[in-house]
mmCIF file of the C-alpha atoms, coordinates in Angstrom:
data_MODEL
# 
_entry.id   MODEL 
# 
loop_
_atom_site.group_PDB 
_atom_site.id 
_atom_site.type_symbol 
_atom_site.label_atom_id 
_atom_site.label_alt_id 
_atom_site.label_comp_id 
_atom_site.label_asym_id 
_atom_site.label_entity_id 
_atom_site.label_seq_id 
_atom_site.pdbx_PDB_ins_code 
_atom_site.Cartn_x 
_atom_site.Cartn_y 
_atom_site.Cartn_z 
_atom_site.occupancy 
_atom_site.B_iso_or_equiv 
_atom_site.pdbx_formal_charge 
_atom_site.auth_seq_id 
_atom_site.auth_comp_id 
_atom_site.auth_asym_id 
_atom_site.auth_atom_id 
_atom_site.pdbx_PDB_model_num 
ATOM 1   C CA . UNK A 1 1   ? 63.216  39.399  -12.371 1.00 0.00 ? 1   UNK A CA 1 
ATOM 2   C CA . UNK A 1 2   ? 61.236  36.834  -14.045 1.00 0.00 ? 2   UNK A CA 1 
ATOM 3   C CA . UNK A 1 3   ? 61.960  33.901  -11.478 1.00 0.00 ? 3   UNK A CA 1 
ATOM 4   C CA . UNK A 1 4   ? 60.632  36.275  -8.843  1.00 0.00 ? 4   UNK A CA 1 
ATOM 5   C CA . UNK A 1 5   ? 57.578  37.044  -10.495 1.00 0.00 ? 5   UNK A CA 1 
ATOM 6   C CA . UNK A 1 6   ? 56.907  33.199  -11.599 1.00 0.00 ? 6   UNK A CA 1 
ATOM 7   C CA . UNK A 1 7   ? 57.765  32.457  -7.925  1.00 0.00 ? 7   UNK A CA 1 
ATOM 8   C CA . UNK A 1 8   ? 54.712  35.298  -6.996  1.00 0.00 ? 8   UNK A CA 1 
ATOM 9   C CA . UNK A 1 9   ? 52.581  33.689  -9.576  1.00 0.00 ? 9   UNK A CA 1 
ATOM 10  C CA . UNK A 1 10  ? 53.046  29.986  -8.166  1.00 0.00 ? 10  UNK A CA 1 
ATOM 11  C CA . UNK A 1 11  ? 52.356  31.236  -4.776  1.00 0.00 ? 11  UNK A CA 1 
ATOM 12  C CA . UNK A 1 12  ? 49.459  33.261  -5.597  1.00 0.00 ? 12  UNK A CA 1 
ATOM 13  C CA . UNK A 1 13  ? 47.946  29.902  -6.895  1.00 0.00 ? 13  UNK A CA 1 
ATOM 14  C CA . UNK A 1 14  ? 48.819  27.601  -4.348  1.00 0.00 ? 14  UNK A CA 1 
ATOM 15  C CA . UNK A 1 15  ? 47.373  30.054  -2.057  1.00 0.00 ? 15  UNK A CA 1 
ATOM 16  C CA . UNK A 1 16  ? 44.078  29.974  -4.117  1.00 0.00 ? 16  UNK A CA 1 
ATOM 17  C CA . UNK A 1 17  ? 44.305  26.488  -4.072  1.00 0.00 ? 17  UNK A CA 1 
ATOM 18  C CA . UNK A 1 18  ? 44.215  25.384  -0.132  1.00 0.00 ? 18  UNK A CA 1 
ATOM 19  C CA . UNK A 1 19  ? 41.652  28.175  0.272   1.00 0.00 ? 19  UNK A CA 1 
ATOM 20  C CA . UNK A 1 20  ? 39.470  26.413  -2.262  1.00 0.00 ? 20  UNK A CA 1 
ATOM 21  C CA . UNK A 1 21  ? 40.163  23.213  -0.544  1.00 0.00 ? 21  UNK A CA 1 
ATOM 22  C CA . UNK A 1 22  ? 39.474  24.628  3.038   1.00 0.00 ? 22  UNK A CA 1 
ATOM 23  C CA . UNK A 1 23  ? 35.803  26.456  1.889   1.00 0.00 ? 23  UNK A CA 1 
ATOM 24  C CA . UNK A 1 24  ? 34.544  23.165  0.276   1.00 0.00 ? 24  UNK A CA 1 
ATOM 25  C CA . UNK A 1 25  ? 36.265  20.835  3.835   1.00 0.00 ? 25  UNK A CA 1 
ATOM 26  C CA . UNK A 1 26  ? 34.368  23.079  5.950   1.00 0.00 ? 26  UNK A CA 1 
ATOM 27  C CA . UNK A 1 27  ? 30.874  24.108  4.068   1.00 0.00 ? 27  UNK A CA 1 
ATOM 28  C CA . UNK A 1 28  ? 28.428  23.348  7.057   1.00 0.00 ? 28  UNK A CA 1 
ATOM 29  C CA . UNK A 1 29  ? 25.799  20.465  5.753   1.00 0.00 ? 29  UNK A CA 1 
ATOM 30  C CA . UNK A 1 30  ? 22.428  19.683  6.749   1.00 0.00 ? 30  UNK A CA 1 
ATOM 31  C CA . UNK A 1 31  ? 22.697  19.848  10.771  1.00 0.00 ? 31  UNK A CA 1 
ATOM 32  C CA . UNK A 1 32  ? 21.765  16.902  12.285  1.00 0.00 ? 32  UNK A CA 1 
ATOM 33  C CA . UNK A 1 33  ? 20.641  16.495  15.884  1.00 0.00 ? 33  UNK A CA 1 
ATOM 34  C CA . UNK A 1 34  ? 18.810  14.369  18.673  1.00 0.00 ? 34  UNK A CA 1 
ATOM 35  C CA . UNK A 1 35  ? 16.311  15.899  20.104  1.00 0.00 ? 35  UNK A CA 1 
ATOM 36  C CA . UNK A 1 36  ? 14.714  15.241  23.996  1.00 0.00 ? 36  UNK A CA 1 
ATOM 37  C CA . UNK A 1 37  ? 11.700  16.199  26.071  1.00 0.00 ? 37  UNK A CA 1 
ATOM 38  C CA . UNK A 1 38  ? 10.666  15.895  29.475  1.00 0.00 ? 38  UNK A CA 1 
ATOM 39  C CA . UNK A 1 39  ? 7.637   15.269  31.546  1.00 0.00 ? 39  UNK A CA 1 
ATOM 40  C CA . UNK A 1 40  ? 7.074   17.566  34.646  1.00 0.00 ? 40  UNK A CA 1 
ATOM 41  C CA . UNK A 1 41  ? 8.646   14.733  36.968  1.00 0.00 ? 41  UNK A CA 1 
ATOM 42  C CA . UNK A 1 42  ? 11.651  14.887  34.461  1.00 0.00 ? 42  UNK A CA 1 
ATOM 43  C CA . UNK A 1 43  ? 11.448  12.066  32.867  1.00 0.00 ? 43  UNK A CA 1 
ATOM 44  C CA . UNK A 1 44  ? 11.965  11.784  29.468  1.00 0.00 ? 44  UNK A CA 1 
ATOM 45  C CA . UNK A 1 45  ? 9.166   11.819  26.939  1.00 0.00 ? 45  UNK A CA 1 
ATOM 46  C CA . UNK A 1 46  ? 10.163  11.838  23.456  1.00 0.00 ? 46  UNK A CA 1 
ATOM 47  C CA . UNK A 1 47  ? 13.789  11.253  21.569  1.00 0.00 ? 47  UNK A CA 1 
ATOM 48  C CA . UNK A 1 48  ? 13.543  12.124  17.574  1.00 0.00 ? 48  UNK A CA 1 
ATOM 49  C CA . UNK A 1 49  ? 16.334  12.907  14.939  1.00 0.00 ? 49  UNK A CA 1 
ATOM 50  C CA . UNK A 1 50  ? 15.803  15.929  13.336  1.00 0.00 ? 50  UNK A CA 1 
ATOM 51  C CA . UNK A 1 51  ? 18.123  16.534  9.960   1.00 0.00 ? 51  UNK A CA 1 
ATOM 52  C CA . UNK A 1 52  ? 17.425  20.462  9.211   1.00 0.00 ? 52  UNK A CA 1 
ATOM 53  C CA . UNK A 1 53  ? 13.598  21.542  10.820  1.00 0.00 ? 53  UNK A CA 1 
ATOM 54  C CA . UNK A 1 54  ? 12.330  18.175  9.750   1.00 0.00 ? 54  UNK A CA 1 
ATOM 55  C CA . UNK A 1 55  ? 12.040  14.914  11.615  1.00 0.00 ? 55  UNK A CA 1 
ATOM 56  C CA . UNK A 1 56  ? 14.382  12.786  9.911   1.00 0.00 ? 56  UNK A CA 1 
ATOM 57  C CA . UNK A 1 57  ? 15.512  9.084   11.311  1.00 0.00 ? 57  UNK A CA 1 
ATOM 58  C CA . UNK A 1 58  ? 14.354  6.866   14.161  1.00 0.00 ? 58  UNK A CA 1 
ATOM 59  C CA . UNK A 1 59  ? 12.484  8.223   17.277  1.00 0.00 ? 59  UNK A CA 1 
ATOM 60  C CA . UNK A 1 60  ? 11.428  7.206   20.842  1.00 0.00 ? 60  UNK A CA 1 
ATOM 61  C CA . UNK A 1 61  ? 8.721   7.897   23.231  1.00 0.00 ? 61  UNK A CA 1 
ATOM 62  C CA . UNK A 1 62  ? 7.885   7.016   26.201  1.00 0.00 ? 62  UNK A CA 1 
ATOM 63  C CA . UNK A 1 63  ? 5.323   7.436   29.244  1.00 0.00 ? 63  UNK A CA 1 
ATOM 64  C CA . UNK A 1 64  ? 5.212   9.162   31.804  1.00 0.00 ? 64  UNK A CA 1 
ATOM 65  C CA . UNK A 1 65  ? 6.189   6.185   34.012  1.00 0.00 ? 65  UNK A CA 1 
ATOM 66  C CA . UNK A 1 66  ? 9.253   5.704   32.258  1.00 0.00 ? 66  UNK A CA 1 
ATOM 67  C CA . UNK A 1 67  ? 8.072   2.783   30.100  1.00 0.00 ? 67  UNK A CA 1 
ATOM 68  C CA . UNK A 1 68  ? 8.448   2.656   26.472  1.00 0.00 ? 68  UNK A CA 1 
ATOM 69  C CA . UNK A 1 69  ? 5.505   3.747   23.855  1.00 0.00 ? 69  UNK A CA 1 
ATOM 70  C CA . UNK A 1 70  ? 6.662   3.688   21.161  1.00 0.00 ? 70  UNK A CA 1 
ATOM 71  C CA . UNK A 1 71  ? 9.800   3.165   18.470  1.00 0.00 ? 71  UNK A CA 1 
ATOM 72  C CA . UNK A 1 72  ? 9.444   4.037   14.749  1.00 0.00 ? 72  UNK A CA 1 
ATOM 73  C CA . UNK A 1 73  ? 11.017  6.251   11.587  1.00 0.00 ? 73  UNK A CA 1 
ATOM 74  C CA . UNK A 1 74  ? 10.669  9.791   10.542  1.00 0.00 ? 74  UNK A CA 1 
ATOM 75  C CA . UNK A 1 75  ? 11.011  10.268  6.994   1.00 0.00 ? 75  UNK A CA 1 
ATOM 76  C CA . UNK A 1 76  ? 10.341  14.222  6.254   1.00 0.00 ? 76  UNK A CA 1 
ATOM 77  C CA . UNK A 1 77  ? 8.064   14.587  9.202   1.00 0.00 ? 77  UNK A CA 1 
ATOM 78  C CA . UNK A 1 78  ? 5.918   11.681  8.251   1.00 0.00 ? 78  UNK A CA 1 
ATOM 79  C CA . UNK A 1 79  ? 6.005   8.610   9.644   1.00 0.00 ? 79  UNK A CA 1 
ATOM 80  C CA . UNK A 1 80  ? 8.122   5.780   7.862   1.00 0.00 ? 80  UNK A CA 1 
ATOM 81  C CA . UNK A 1 81  ? 8.697   2.344   7.980   1.00 0.00 ? 81  UNK A CA 1 
ATOM 82  C CA . UNK A 1 82  ? 8.323   0.009   11.004  1.00 0.00 ? 82  UNK A CA 1 
ATOM 83  C CA . UNK A 1 83  ? 6.633   1.041   13.580  1.00 0.00 ? 83  UNK A CA 1 
ATOM 84  C CA . UNK A 1 84  ? 6.460   -0.606  17.462  1.00 0.00 ? 84  UNK A CA 1 
ATOM 85  C CA . UNK A 1 85  ? 3.517   0.579   20.089  1.00 0.00 ? 85  UNK A CA 1 
ATOM 86  C CA . UNK A 1 86  ? 4.177   -0.739  23.746  1.00 0.00 ? 86  UNK A CA 1 
ATOM 87  C CA . UNK A 1 87  ? 1.484   -1.308  26.305  1.00 0.00 ? 87  UNK A CA 1 
ATOM 88  C CA . UNK A 1 88  ? 1.944   1.167   29.375  1.00 0.00 ? 88  UNK A CA 1 
ATOM 89  C CA . UNK A 1 89  ? 0.646   -1.528  32.111  1.00 0.00 ? 89  UNK A CA 1 
ATOM 90  C CA . UNK A 1 90  ? 2.702   -4.539  31.040  1.00 0.00 ? 90  UNK A CA 1 
ATOM 91  C CA . UNK A 1 91  ? 5.171   -3.513  28.750  1.00 0.00 ? 91  UNK A CA 1 
ATOM 92  C CA . UNK A 1 92  ? 4.602   -6.089  25.913  1.00 0.00 ? 92  UNK A CA 1 
ATOM 93  C CA . UNK A 1 93  ? 3.651   -5.037  22.093  1.00 0.00 ? 93  UNK A CA 1 
ATOM 94  C CA . UNK A 1 94  ? 0.640   -3.526  21.449  1.00 0.00 ? 94  UNK A CA 1 
ATOM 95  C CA . UNK A 1 95  ? 0.662   -3.437  17.905  1.00 0.00 ? 95  UNK A CA 1 
ATOM 96  C CA . UNK A 1 96  ? 3.314   -3.363  14.862  1.00 0.00 ? 96  UNK A CA 1 
ATOM 97  C CA . UNK A 1 97  ? 2.271   -0.817  12.366  1.00 0.00 ? 97  UNK A CA 1 
ATOM 98  C CA . UNK A 1 98  ? 4.263   -0.295  9.183   1.00 0.00 ? 98  UNK A CA 1 
ATOM 99  C CA . UNK A 1 99  ? 4.143   3.461   6.711   1.00 0.00 ? 99  UNK A CA 1 
ATOM 100 C CA . UNK A 1 100 ? 5.169   4.812   3.491   1.00 0.00 ? 100 UNK A CA 1 
ATOM 101 C CA . UNK A 1 101 ? 4.657   8.103   3.419   1.00 0.00 ? 101 UNK A CA 1 
ATOM 102 C CA . UNK A 1 102 ? 3.232   8.646   6.630   1.00 0.00 ? 102 UNK A CA 1 
ATOM 103 C CA . UNK A 1 103 ? 0.407   6.828   5.531   1.00 0.00 ? 103 UNK A CA 1 
ATOM 104 C CA . UNK A 1 104 ? 0.036   2.866   6.814   1.00 0.00 ? 104 UNK A CA 1 
ATOM 105 C CA . UNK A 1 105 ? 0.981   0.823   3.932   1.00 0.00 ? 105 UNK A CA 1 
ATOM 106 C CA . UNK A 1 106 ? 1.599   -3.109  4.120   1.00 0.00 ? 106 UNK A CA 1 
ATOM 107 C CA . UNK A 1 107 ? 0.916   -5.814  7.225   1.00 0.00 ? 107 UNK A CA 1 
ATOM 108 C CA . UNK A 1 108 ? -0.319  -4.371  10.666  1.00 0.00 ? 108 UNK A CA 1 
ATOM 109 C CA . UNK A 1 109 ? 0.018   -6.392  13.401  1.00 0.00 ? 109 UNK A CA 1 
ATOM 110 C CA . UNK A 1 110 ? -2.083  -5.837  16.535  1.00 0.00 ? 110 UNK A CA 1 
ATOM 111 C CA . UNK A 1 111 ? -1.977  -7.915  20.178  1.00 0.00 ? 111 UNK A CA 1 
ATOM 112 C CA . UNK A 1 112 ? -4.054  -8.218  23.260  1.00 0.00 ? 112 UNK A CA 1 
ATOM 113 C CA . UNK A 1 113 ? -2.919  -7.628  26.832  1.00 0.00 ? 113 UNK A CA 1 
ATOM 114 C CA . UNK A 1 114 ? -1.942  -11.235 27.260  1.00 0.00 ? 114 UNK A CA 1 
ATOM 115 C CA . UNK A 1 115 ? 0.616   -11.381 24.322  1.00 0.00 ? 115 UNK A CA 1 
ATOM 116 C CA . UNK A 1 116 ? -2.175  -13.320 21.824  1.00 0.00 ? 116 UNK A CA 1 
ATOM 117 C CA . UNK A 1 117 ? -2.511  -11.874 18.575  1.00 0.00 ? 117 UNK A CA 1 
ATOM 118 C CA . UNK A 1 118 ? -5.399  -9.841  17.747  1.00 0.00 ? 118 UNK A CA 1 
ATOM 119 C CA . UNK A 1 119 ? -5.767  -8.377  14.693  1.00 0.00 ? 119 UNK A CA 1 
ATOM 120 C CA . UNK A 1 120 ? -4.080  -8.407  12.026  1.00 0.00 ? 120 UNK A CA 1 
ATOM 121 C CA . UNK A 1 121 ? -4.138  -7.320  8.317   1.00 0.00 ? 121 UNK A CA 1 
ATOM 122 C CA . UNK A 1 122 ? -3.412  -5.405  5.175   1.00 0.00 ? 122 UNK A CA 1 
ATOM 123 C CA . UNK A 1 123 ? -3.072  -1.867  4.335   1.00 0.00 ? 123 UNK A CA 1 
ATOM 124 C CA . UNK A 1 124 ? -2.720  0.083   1.071   1.00 0.00 ? 124 UNK A CA 1 
ATOM 125 C CA . UNK A 1 125 ? -1.511  3.899   0.981   1.00 0.00 ? 125 UNK A CA 1 
ATOM 126 C CA . UNK A 1 126 ? -3.728  4.337   3.777   1.00 0.00 ? 126 UNK A CA 1 
ATOM 127 C CA . UNK A 1 127 ? -6.549  1.893   3.446   1.00 0.00 ? 127 UNK A CA 1 
ATOM 128 C CA . UNK A 1 128 ? -7.341  -1.611  4.343   1.00 0.00 ? 128 UNK A CA 1 
ATOM 129 C CA . UNK A 1 129 ? -7.142  -4.320  1.821   1.00 0.00 ? 129 UNK A CA 1 
ATOM 130 C CA . UNK A 1 130 ? -7.317  -8.126  1.506   1.00 0.00 ? 130 UNK A CA 1 
ATOM 131 C CA . UNK A 1 131 ? -7.075  -10.309 3.606   1.00 0.00 ? 131 UNK A CA 1 
ATOM 132 C CA . UNK A 1 132 ? -7.953  -9.724  7.470   1.00 0.00 ? 132 UNK A CA 1 
ATOM 133 C CA . UNK A 1 133 ? -8.344  -11.738 10.697  1.00 0.00 ? 133 UNK A CA 1 
ATOM 134 C CA . UNK A 1 134 ? -9.332  -10.968 13.928  1.00 0.00 ? 134 UNK A CA 1 
ATOM 135 C CA . UNK A 1 135 ? -8.803  -13.527 17.144  1.00 0.00 ? 135 UNK A CA 1 
ATOM 136 C CA . UNK A 1 136 ? -10.516 -13.710 20.653  1.00 0.00 ? 136 UNK A CA 1 
ATOM 137 C CA . UNK A 1 137 ? -8.186  -13.042 23.893  1.00 0.00 ? 137 UNK A CA 1 
ATOM 138 C CA . UNK A 1 138 ? -7.683  -17.476 23.493  1.00 0.00 ? 138 UNK A CA 1 
ATOM 139 C CA . UNK A 1 139 ? -5.659  -17.035 19.876  1.00 0.00 ? 139 UNK A CA 1 
ATOM 140 C CA . UNK A 1 140 ? -9.581  -18.521 18.491  1.00 0.00 ? 140 UNK A CA 1 
ATOM 141 C CA . UNK A 1 141 ? -10.113 -16.963 15.310  1.00 0.00 ? 141 UNK A CA 1 
ATOM 142 C CA . UNK A 1 142 ? -13.460 -14.744 15.277  1.00 0.00 ? 142 UNK A CA 1 
ATOM 143 C CA . UNK A 1 143 ? -13.868 -12.914 11.826  1.00 0.00 ? 143 UNK A CA 1 
ATOM 144 C CA . UNK A 1 144 ? -12.305 -13.029 8.366   1.00 0.00 ? 144 UNK A CA 1 
ATOM 145 C CA . UNK A 1 145 ? -12.205 -10.605 6.216   1.00 0.00 ? 145 UNK A CA 1 
ATOM 146 C CA . UNK A 1 146 ? -11.509 -9.446  2.384   1.00 0.00 ? 146 UNK A CA 1 
ATOM 147 C CA . UNK A 1 147 ? -11.471 -5.925  1.495   1.00 0.00 ? 147 UNK A CA 1 
ATOM 148 C CA . UNK A 1 148 ? -12.301 -5.220  -2.079  1.00 0.00 ? 148 UNK A CA 1 
ATOM 149 C CA . UNK A 1 149 ? -12.426 -2.110  -4.051  1.00 0.00 ? 149 UNK A CA 1 
ATOM 150 C CA . UNK A 1 150 ? -10.821 -0.226  -1.144  1.00 0.00 ? 150 UNK A CA 1 
ATOM 151 C CA . UNK A 1 151 ? -13.494 -0.383  1.691   1.00 0.00 ? 151 UNK A CA 1 
ATOM 152 C CA . UNK A 1 152 ? -16.339 -0.090  -0.315  1.00 0.00 ? 152 UNK A CA 1 
ATOM 153 C CA . UNK A 1 153 ? -16.937 -3.781  -0.172  1.00 0.00 ? 153 UNK A CA 1 
ATOM 154 C CA . UNK A 1 154 ? -15.819 -6.307  2.380   1.00 0.00 ? 154 UNK A CA 1 
ATOM 155 C CA . UNK A 1 155 ? -16.087 -10.029 2.569   1.00 0.00 ? 155 UNK A CA 1 
ATOM 156 C CA . UNK A 1 156 ? -17.518 -10.979 5.960   1.00 0.00 ? 156 UNK A CA 1 
ATOM 157 C CA . UNK A 1 157 ? -17.037 -14.711 7.249   1.00 0.00 ? 157 UNK A CA 1 
ATOM 158 C CA . UNK A 1 158 ? -17.469 -15.183 11.061  1.00 0.00 ? 158 UNK A CA 1 
ATOM 159 C CA . UNK A 1 159 ? -16.926 -18.100 13.663  1.00 0.00 ? 159 UNK A CA 1 
ATOM 160 C CA . UNK A 1 160 ? -18.121 -19.888 16.856  1.00 0.00 ? 160 UNK A CA 1 
ATOM 161 C CA . UNK A 1 161 ? -16.348 -20.448 19.386  1.00 0.00 ? 161 UNK A CA 1 
ATOM 162 C CA . UNK A 1 162 ? -16.084 -23.628 18.493  1.00 0.00 ? 162 UNK A CA 1 
ATOM 163 C CA . UNK A 1 163 ? -14.315 -22.481 15.703  1.00 0.00 ? 163 UNK A CA 1 
ATOM 164 C CA . UNK A 1 164 ? -17.438 -23.972 13.428  1.00 0.00 ? 164 UNK A CA 1 
ATOM 165 C CA . UNK A 1 165 ? -18.585 -20.851 10.731  1.00 0.00 ? 165 UNK A CA 1 
ATOM 166 C CA . UNK A 1 166 ? -21.827 -19.265 11.815  1.00 0.00 ? 166 UNK A CA 1 
ATOM 167 C CA . UNK A 1 167 ? -22.539 -16.908 9.363   1.00 0.00 ? 167 UNK A CA 1 
ATOM 168 C CA . UNK A 1 168 ? -20.819 -15.405 5.639   1.00 0.00 ? 168 UNK A CA 1 
ATOM 169 C CA . UNK A 1 169 ? -21.668 -12.619 2.968   1.00 0.00 ? 169 UNK A CA 1 
ATOM 170 C CA . UNK A 1 170 ? -20.460 -9.356  1.935   1.00 0.00 ? 170 UNK A CA 1 
ATOM 171 C CA . UNK A 1 171 ? -21.393 -6.010  3.204   1.00 0.00 ? 171 UNK A CA 1 
ATOM 172 C CA . UNK A 1 172 ? -21.358 -2.774  1.433   1.00 0.00 ? 172 UNK A CA 1 
ATOM 173 C CA . UNK A 1 173 ? -21.524 0.796   2.382   1.00 0.00 ? 173 UNK A CA 1 
ATOM 174 C CA . UNK A 1 174 ? -21.665 -1.477  6.124   1.00 0.00 ? 174 UNK A CA 1 
ATOM 175 C CA . UNK A 1 175 ? -24.821 -2.594  5.007   1.00 0.00 ? 175 UNK A CA 1 
ATOM 176 C CA . UNK A 1 176 ? -25.274 -6.752  4.334   1.00 0.00 ? 176 UNK A CA 1 
ATOM 177 C CA . UNK A 1 177 ? -26.056 -6.970  0.982   1.00 0.00 ? 177 UNK A CA 1 
ATOM 178 C CA . UNK A 1 178 ? -26.152 -10.204 -1.303  1.00 0.00 ? 178 UNK A CA 1 
ATOM 179 C CA . UNK A 1 179 ? -26.605 -14.213 0.234   1.00 0.00 ? 179 UNK A CA 1 
ATOM 180 C CA . UNK A 1 180 ? -25.681 -14.158 3.186   1.00 0.00 ? 180 UNK A CA 1 
ATOM 181 C CA . UNK A 1 181 ? -25.031 -17.763 4.796   1.00 0.00 ? 181 UNK A CA 1 
ATOM 182 C CA . UNK A 1 182 ? -26.045 -19.054 8.522   1.00 0.00 ? 182 UNK A CA 1 
ATOM 183 C CA . UNK A 1 183 ? -25.027 -22.542 10.236  1.00 0.00 ? 183 UNK A CA 1 
ATOM 184 C CA . UNK A 1 184 ? -25.723 -24.335 12.964  1.00 0.00 ? 184 UNK A CA 1 
ATOM 185 C CA . UNK A 1 185 ? -23.157 -25.347 15.899  1.00 0.00 ? 185 UNK A CA 1 
ATOM 186 C CA . UNK A 1 186 ? -21.920 -27.935 13.914  1.00 0.00 ? 186 UNK A CA 1 
ATOM 187 C CA . UNK A 1 187 ? -21.074 -26.438 10.859  1.00 0.00 ? 187 UNK A CA 1 
ATOM 188 C CA . UNK A 1 188 ? -24.097 -27.440 8.648   1.00 0.00 ? 188 UNK A CA 1 
ATOM 189 C CA . UNK A 1 189 ? -25.852 -24.868 6.488   1.00 0.00 ? 189 UNK A CA 1 
ATOM 190 C CA . UNK A 1 190 ? -29.074 -23.528 8.490   1.00 0.00 ? 190 UNK A CA 1 
ATOM 191 C CA . UNK A 1 191 ? -30.168 -20.802 6.305   1.00 0.00 ? 191 UNK A CA 1 
ATOM 192 C CA . UNK A 1 192 ? -29.614 -18.672 2.961   1.00 0.00 ? 192 UNK A CA 1 
ATOM 193 C CA . UNK A 1 193 ? -30.405 -15.429 2.957   1.00 0.00 ? 193 UNK A CA 1 
ATOM 194 C CA . UNK A 1 194 ? -30.826 -12.725 0.486   1.00 0.00 ? 194 UNK A CA 1 
ATOM 195 C CA . UNK A 1 195 ? -30.031 -8.533  1.847   1.00 0.00 ? 195 UNK A CA 1 
ATOM 196 C CA . UNK A 1 196 ? -30.746 -5.588  -0.130  1.00 0.00 ? 196 UNK A CA 1 
ATOM 197 C CA . UNK A 1 197 ? -29.425 -2.100  1.457   1.00 0.00 ? 197 UNK A CA 1 
ATOM 198 C CA . UNK A 1 198 ? -29.019 -4.134  5.074   1.00 0.00 ? 198 UNK A CA 1 
ATOM 199 C CA . UNK A 1 199 ? -32.365 -5.924  4.629   1.00 0.00 ? 199 UNK A CA 1 
ATOM 200 C CA . UNK A 1 200 ? -34.036 -9.295  4.134   1.00 0.00 ? 200 UNK A CA 1 
ATOM 201 C CA . UNK A 1 201 ? -35.540 -8.847  0.739   1.00 0.00 ? 201 UNK A CA 1 
ATOM 202 C CA . UNK A 1 202 ? -35.749 -11.715 -2.173  1.00 0.00 ? 202 UNK A CA 1 
ATOM 203 C CA . UNK A 1 203 ? -35.605 -15.899 -1.320  1.00 0.00 ? 203 UNK A CA 1 
ATOM 204 C CA . UNK A 1 204 ? -34.740 -17.029 1.182   1.00 0.00 ? 204 UNK A CA 1 
ATOM 205 C CA . UNK A 1 205 ? -33.899 -20.969 2.416   1.00 0.00 ? 205 UNK A CA 1 
ATOM 206 C CA . UNK A 1 206 ? -34.192 -22.876 5.585   1.00 0.00 ? 206 UNK A CA 1 
ATOM 207 C CA . UNK A 1 207 ? -32.462 -27.054 6.169   1.00 0.00 ? 207 UNK A CA 1 
ATOM 208 C CA . UNK A 1 208 ? -32.321 -29.387 8.300   1.00 0.00 ? 208 UNK A CA 1 
ATOM 209 C CA . UNK A 1 209 ? -28.898 -30.682 10.101  1.00 0.00 ? 209 UNK A CA 1 
ATOM 210 C CA . UNK A 1 210 ? -28.776 -33.440 7.388   1.00 0.00 ? 210 UNK A CA 1 
ATOM 211 C CA . UNK A 1 211 ? -28.503 -30.191 4.801   1.00 0.00 ? 211 UNK A CA 1 
ATOM 212 C CA . UNK A 1 212 ? -31.990 -30.800 3.182   1.00 0.00 ? 212 UNK A CA 1 
ATOM 213 C CA . UNK A 1 213 ? -34.331 -28.202 2.830   1.00 0.00 ? 213 UNK A CA 1 
ATOM 214 C CA . UNK A 1 214 ? -37.289 -28.223 5.430   1.00 0.00 ? 214 UNK A CA 1 
ATOM 215 C CA . UNK A 1 215 ? -39.104 -24.683 4.052   1.00 0.00 ? 215 UNK A CA 1 
ATOM 216 C CA . UNK A 1 216 ? -38.523 -21.764 1.076   1.00 0.00 ? 216 UNK A CA 1 
ATOM 217 C CA . UNK A 1 217 ? -40.038 -18.345 1.038   1.00 0.00 ? 217 UNK A CA 1 
ATOM 218 C CA . UNK A 1 218 ? -39.899 -14.431 -0.231  1.00 0.00 ? 218 UNK A CA 1 
ATOM 219 C CA . UNK A 1 219 ? -38.859 -11.957 2.552   1.00 0.00 ? 219 UNK A CA 1 
ATOM 220 C CA . UNK A 1 220 ? -39.420 -8.524  1.371   1.00 0.00 ? 220 UNK A CA 1 
ATOM 221 C CA . UNK A 1 221 ? -38.731 -5.118  3.028   1.00 0.00 ? 221 UNK A CA 1 
ATOM 222 C CA . UNK A 1 222 ? -37.544 -7.339  6.348   1.00 0.00 ? 222 UNK A CA 1 
ATOM 223 C CA . UNK A 1 223 ? -41.151 -9.085  5.603   1.00 0.00 ? 223 UNK A CA 1 
ATOM 224 C CA . UNK A 1 224 ? -41.868 -12.261 4.681   1.00 0.00 ? 224 UNK A CA 1 
ATOM 225 C CA . UNK A 1 225 ? -45.060 -12.630 2.004   1.00 0.00 ? 225 UNK A CA 1 
ATOM 226 C CA . UNK A 1 226 ? -44.619 -16.245 0.998   1.00 0.00 ? 226 UNK A CA 1 
ATOM 227 C CA . UNK A 1 227 ? -43.327 -19.620 2.689   1.00 0.00 ? 227 UNK A CA 1 
ATOM 228 C CA . UNK A 1 228 ? -42.959 -23.232 1.091   1.00 0.00 ? 228 UNK A CA 1 
ATOM 229 C CA . UNK A 1 229 ? -43.003 -26.021 3.532   1.00 0.00 ? 229 UNK A CA 1 
ATOM 230 C CA . UNK A 1 230 ? -40.630 -28.886 1.439   1.00 0.00 ? 230 UNK A CA 1 
ATOM 231 C CA . UNK A 1 231 ? -42.917 -32.391 2.444   1.00 0.00 ? 231 UNK A CA 1 
# 
């Protein structure tokens, strides 16, 4: 009887162990699925990976004509990592953006329709920061900006078609502020003008093509109130 009882106990324990093992192995994890949407013409609109009820993983979207529109990555319903956007007309890359926690973060690059670089710069937590450059359709530099204190202060340099500097200075709250320098077509200094909240205010100087001072004066609320001519 004792032997039978012991066998029965062993069988019960074995059954419980097997049962527990099966329960562990068959416990469903958070479901992962690819959700596809379509346009009325039958072409695919988007393909996104969901984990649970949130977008988590790769995504691809398409234009109605079937061409690819964008490729990217989601993390908990927010854009993350690198996203690539395409031009609907020619299929070339329109922009490459980087995200973190749903905000633009890191280097961003944008292109003209001909594929040449248009804009390049950095974002930090959704705000432009540091050095930015803008180029024309021929690839020539047009504008250089340095963003300081978020987007509150911007150091700007604007270039001529020949590549020479046209003017530079600072902008605060989208208004020119402080000293701005202007240059001729050869890149020689032509004027120095001071601004206050976008209005010429304070000392100004004009120079000849050799860089020698021609005249100077004072602006007050946008009007010249005095001129000194160099002899």
